[in-house]
PDB file of C-alpha atoms in Angstrom:
ATOM      1  CA  UNK A   5     109.903 109.237  84.794  1.00 47.00           C
ATOM      2  CA  UNK A   6     112.484 111.165  82.728  1.00 53.00           C
ATOM      3  CA  UNK A   7     111.727 114.697  81.935  1.00 52.00           C
ATOM      4  CA  UNK A   8     109.651 115.223  78.828  1.00 52.00           C
ATOM      5  CA  UNK A   9     108.065 111.911  78.939  1.00 54.00           C
ATOM      6  CA  UNK A  10     104.321 111.178  79.599  1.00 55.00           C
ATOM      7  CA  UNK A  11     102.530 108.149  80.943  1.00 52.00           C
ATOM      8  CA  UNK A  12     101.140 107.590  77.532  1.00 57.00           C
ATOM      9  CA  UNK A  13     104.629 107.056  76.208  1.00 58.00           C
ATOM     10  CA  UNK A  14     104.927 103.986  78.519  1.00 64.00           C
ATOM     11  CA  UNK A  15     101.562 102.474  77.733  1.00 71.00           C
ATOM     12  CA  UNK A  16     100.529 100.661  74.572  1.00 74.00           C
ATOM     13  CA  UNK A  17      96.841 101.243  73.956  1.00 81.00           C
ATOM     14  CA  UNK A  18      96.576 101.544  70.104  1.00 82.00           C
ATOM     15  CA  UNK A  19      96.010  97.924  69.587  1.00 83.00           C
ATOM     16  CA  UNK A  20      93.224  97.700  72.232  1.00 93.00           C
ATOM     17  CA  UNK A  21      89.635  96.723  71.078  1.00 95.00           C
ATOM     18  CA  UNK A  22      86.307  97.426  72.668  1.00 96.00           C
ATOM     19  CA  UNK A  23      86.642  94.071  74.226  1.00 97.00           C
ATOM     20  CA  UNK A  24      90.052  94.735  75.810  1.00 97.00           C
ATOM     21  CA  UNK A  25      88.585  98.059  77.209  1.00 97.00           C
ATOM     22  CA  UNK A  26      85.589  96.077  78.590  1.00 98.00           C
ATOM     23  CA  UNK A  27      87.908  93.713  80.284  1.00 98.00           C
ATOM     24  CA  UNK A  28      89.948  96.703  81.726  1.00 97.00           C
ATOM     25  CA  UNK A  29      86.659  98.287  83.080  1.00 98.00           C
ATOM     26  CA  UNK A  30      85.466  94.967  84.663  1.00 98.00           C
ATOM     27  CA  UNK A  31      88.987  94.568  86.348  1.00 98.00           C
ATOM     28  CA  UNK A  32      89.087  98.092  87.655  1.00 98.00           C
ATOM     29  CA  UNK A  33      85.513  97.891  89.045  1.00 98.00           C
ATOM     30  CA  UNK A  34      86.099  94.579  90.787  1.00 98.00           C
ATOM     31  CA  UNK A  35      89.430  95.821  91.986  1.00 98.00           C
ATOM     32  CA  UNK A  36      87.795  98.976  93.612  1.00 98.00           C
ATOM     33  CA  UNK A  37      84.998  96.798  95.068  1.00 97.00           C
ATOM     34  CA  UNK A  38      87.598  94.616  96.739  1.00 97.00           C
ATOM     35  CA  UNK A  39      89.543  97.481  98.175  1.00 97.00           C
ATOM     36  CA  UNK A  40      86.459  99.226  99.406  1.00 96.00           C
ATOM     37  CA  UNK A  41      84.914  96.061 100.870  1.00 93.00           C
ATOM     38  CA  UNK A  42      88.239  95.132 102.583  1.00 93.00           C
ATOM     39  CA  UNK A  43      88.488  98.383 104.242  1.00 94.00           C
ATOM     40  CA  UNK A  44      84.836  98.568 105.320  1.00 92.00           C
ATOM     41  CA  UNK A  45      84.799  95.042 106.544  1.00 89.00           C
ATOM     42  CA  UNK A  46      88.237  95.241 108.120  1.00 90.00           C
ATOM     43  CA  UNK A  47      89.481  92.186 105.891  1.00 91.00           C
ATOM     44  CA  UNK A  48      92.973  93.117 104.635  1.00 94.00           C
ATOM     45  CA  UNK A  49      93.127  89.999 102.418  1.00 94.00           C
ATOM     46  CA  UNK A  50      90.028  91.301 100.474  1.00 94.00           C
ATOM     47  CA  UNK A  51      91.726  94.696  99.954  1.00 96.00           C
ATOM     48  CA  UNK A  52      94.973  92.942  98.827  1.00 96.00           C
ATOM     49  CA  UNK A  53      92.838  91.004  96.188  1.00 96.00           C
ATOM     50  CA  UNK A  54      91.607  94.273  95.018  1.00 97.00           C
ATOM     51  CA  UNK A  55      95.102  95.675  94.741  1.00 98.00           C
ATOM     52  CA  UNK A  56      95.987  92.532  92.695  1.00 97.00           C
ATOM     53  CA  UNK A  57      93.264  93.371  90.264  1.00 98.00           C
ATOM     54  CA  UNK A  58      94.370  96.918  89.912  1.00 98.00           C
ATOM     55  CA  UNK A  59      97.988  95.849  89.447  1.00 97.00           C
ATOM     56  CA  UNK A  60      97.003  93.531  86.735  1.00 97.00           C
ATOM     57  CA  UNK A  61      95.194  96.365  84.976  1.00 97.00           C
ATOM     58  CA  UNK A  62      98.409  98.459  85.152  1.00 96.00           C
ATOM     59  CA  UNK A  63     100.630  95.541  83.747  1.00 96.00           C
ATOM     60  CA  UNK A  64      98.011  95.213  80.879  1.00 95.00           C
ATOM     61  CA  UNK A  65      98.155  98.723  79.936  1.00 94.00           C
ATOM     62  CA  UNK A  66     101.973  98.585  79.960  1.00 93.00           C
ATOM     63  CA  UNK A  67     101.592  95.719  77.497  1.00 90.00           C
ATOM     64  CA  UNK A  68     103.348  93.227  79.736  1.00 91.00           C
ATOM     65  CA  UNK A  69     102.698  89.620  78.494  1.00 92.00           C
ATOM     66  CA  UNK A  70      99.061  90.077  77.800  1.00 94.00           C
ATOM     67  CA  UNK A  71      98.427  86.485  76.871  1.00 93.00           C
ATOM     68  CA  UNK A  72      99.764  85.350  80.328  1.00 96.00           C
ATOM     69  CA  UNK A  73      97.761  87.948  82.029  1.00 97.00           C
ATOM     70  CA  UNK A  74      94.626  86.604  80.382  1.00 97.00           C
ATOM     71  CA  UNK A  75      95.314  83.032  81.935  1.00 97.00           C
ATOM     72  CA  UNK A  76      96.391  84.445  85.199  1.00 97.00           C
ATOM     73  CA  UNK A  77      93.372  86.695  85.290  1.00 97.00           C
ATOM     74  CA  UNK A  78      90.985  83.693  84.685  1.00 98.00           C
ATOM     75  CA  UNK A  79      92.445  81.612  87.371  1.00 98.00           C
ATOM     76  CA  UNK A  80      92.785  84.534  89.844  1.00 98.00           C
ATOM     77  CA  UNK A  81      89.221  85.581  89.369  1.00 98.00           C
ATOM     78  CA  UNK A  82      87.856  82.062  89.468  1.00 98.00           C
ATOM     79  CA  UNK A  83      89.538  81.476  92.780  1.00 97.00           C
ATOM     80  CA  UNK A  84      87.663  84.577  94.221  1.00 96.00           C
ATOM     81  CA  UNK A  85      84.314  82.639  93.950  1.00 97.00           C
ATOM     82  CA  UNK A  86      85.101  79.772  96.504  1.00 96.00           C
ATOM     83  CA  UNK A  87      86.969  82.192  98.780  1.00 94.00           C
ATOM     84  CA  UNK A  88      83.997  84.619  98.725  1.00 94.00           C
ATOM     85  CA  UNK A  89      81.623  81.786  99.512  1.00 94.00           C
ATOM     86  CA  UNK A  90      83.695  80.445 102.401  1.00 93.00           C
ATOM     87  CA  UNK A  91      84.427  83.874 103.899  1.00 90.00           C
ATOM     88  CA  UNK A  92      80.806  85.079 103.741  1.00 87.00           C
ATOM     89  CA  UNK A  93      78.863  81.880 104.132  1.00 86.00           C
ATOM     90  CA  UNK A  94      75.443  82.963 105.258  1.00 84.00           C
ATOM     91  CA  UNK A  95      76.122  86.691 105.174  1.00 88.00           C
ATOM     92  CA  UNK A  96      76.181  87.454 101.482  1.00 91.00           C
ATOM     93  CA  UNK A  97      75.609  91.155 100.291  1.00 92.00           C
ATOM     94  CA  UNK A  98      74.215  92.852  97.302  1.00 94.00           C
ATOM     95  CA  UNK A  99      77.579  94.270  96.615  1.00 94.00           C
ATOM     96  CA  UNK A 100      79.124  90.786  96.807  1.00 94.00           C
ATOM     97  CA  UNK A 101      76.653  89.413  94.330  1.00 96.00           C
ATOM     98  CA  UNK A 102      77.288  92.361  91.971  1.00 97.00           C
ATOM     99  CA  UNK A 103      80.895  91.670  92.181  1.00 97.00           C
ATOM    100  CA  UNK A 104      80.614  88.064  91.456  1.00 97.00           C
ATOM    101  CA  UNK A 105      78.408  88.715  88.314  1.00 98.00           C
ATOM    102  CA  UNK A 106      81.010  91.232  87.189  1.00 98.00           C
ATOM    103  CA  UNK A 107      83.776  88.617  87.760  1.00 98.00           C
ATOM    104  CA  UNK A 108      81.852  86.002  85.962  1.00 98.00           C
ATOM    105  CA  UNK A 109      81.683  88.404  82.940  1.00 98.00           C
ATOM    106  CA  UNK A 110      85.368  89.024  83.252  1.00 98.00           C
ATOM    107  CA  UNK A 111      86.195  85.394  83.122  1.00 98.00           C
ATOM    108  CA  UNK A 112      84.184  85.024  79.987  1.00 98.00           C
ATOM    109  CA  UNK A 113      85.804  88.149  78.444  1.00 98.00           C
ATOM    110  CA  UNK A 114      89.279  86.995  79.404  1.00 98.00           C
ATOM    111  CA  UNK A 115      88.610  83.590  77.926  1.00 98.00           C
ATOM    112  CA  UNK A 116      87.540  85.122  74.691  1.00 98.00           C
ATOM    113  CA  UNK A 117      90.609  87.413  74.592  1.00 97.00           C
ATOM    114  CA  UNK A 118      92.890  84.537  75.308  1.00 97.00           C
ATOM    115  CA  UNK A 119      91.289  82.485  72.582  1.00 96.00           C
ATOM    116  CA  UNK A 120      91.491  85.280  70.055  1.00 94.00           C
ATOM    117  CA  UNK A 121      95.138  85.967  70.867  1.00 92.00           C
ATOM    118  CA  UNK A 122      96.043  82.187  70.373  1.00 91.00           C
ATOM    119  CA  UNK A 123      94.115  82.107  67.133  1.00 87.00           C
ATOM    120  CA  UNK A 124      95.839  85.364  65.807  1.00 81.00           C
ATOM    121  CA  UNK A 125      99.245  83.928  66.853  1.00 74.00           C
ATOM    122  CA  UNK A 126      98.654  80.563  65.165  1.00 73.00           C
ATOM    123  CA  UNK A 127      97.544  82.594  61.949  1.00 74.00           C
ATOM    124  CA  UNK A 128     100.774  84.644  62.135  1.00 68.00           C
ATOM    125  CA  UNK A 129     102.987  81.683  62.480  1.00 70.00           C
ATOM    126  CA  UNK A 130     101.273  79.937  59.545  1.00 69.00           C
ATOM    127  CA  UNK A 131     101.688  83.077  57.418  1.00 70.00           C
ATOM    128  CA  UNK A 132     105.370  83.324  58.269  1.00 71.00           C
ATOM    129  CA  UNK A 133     106.016  79.568  57.579  1.00 67.00           C
ATOM    130  CA  UNK A 134     104.398  79.899  54.095  1.00 60.00           C
TER     131      UNK A 134
END
């Protein structure tokens, strides 16, 4: 980082709504849960999944292709459900259930944000064409 520049000069948060911040919070919590559970259980892939969530939060705050991040986030999070079920068959934990509830909420929030972004882009295109 060049001298005189702060982290805030690299992030774009002015346009973020409460719903965006909710998505970020859900991503951070599920990311931390995965990193923690991966280390406690000795399952490196679980920790790496958590790092993926945390990396997505950083990309989002850097305003890197947010609409694409919504779609990737929906798929990435949805894939966690069958993986969790297969990996933990018969040995489900309270933390796992909490994580899946948070991830279900995350999918709903990301779907809404994607829908709203598409709707806004469509209205912008129509206004430009007029």
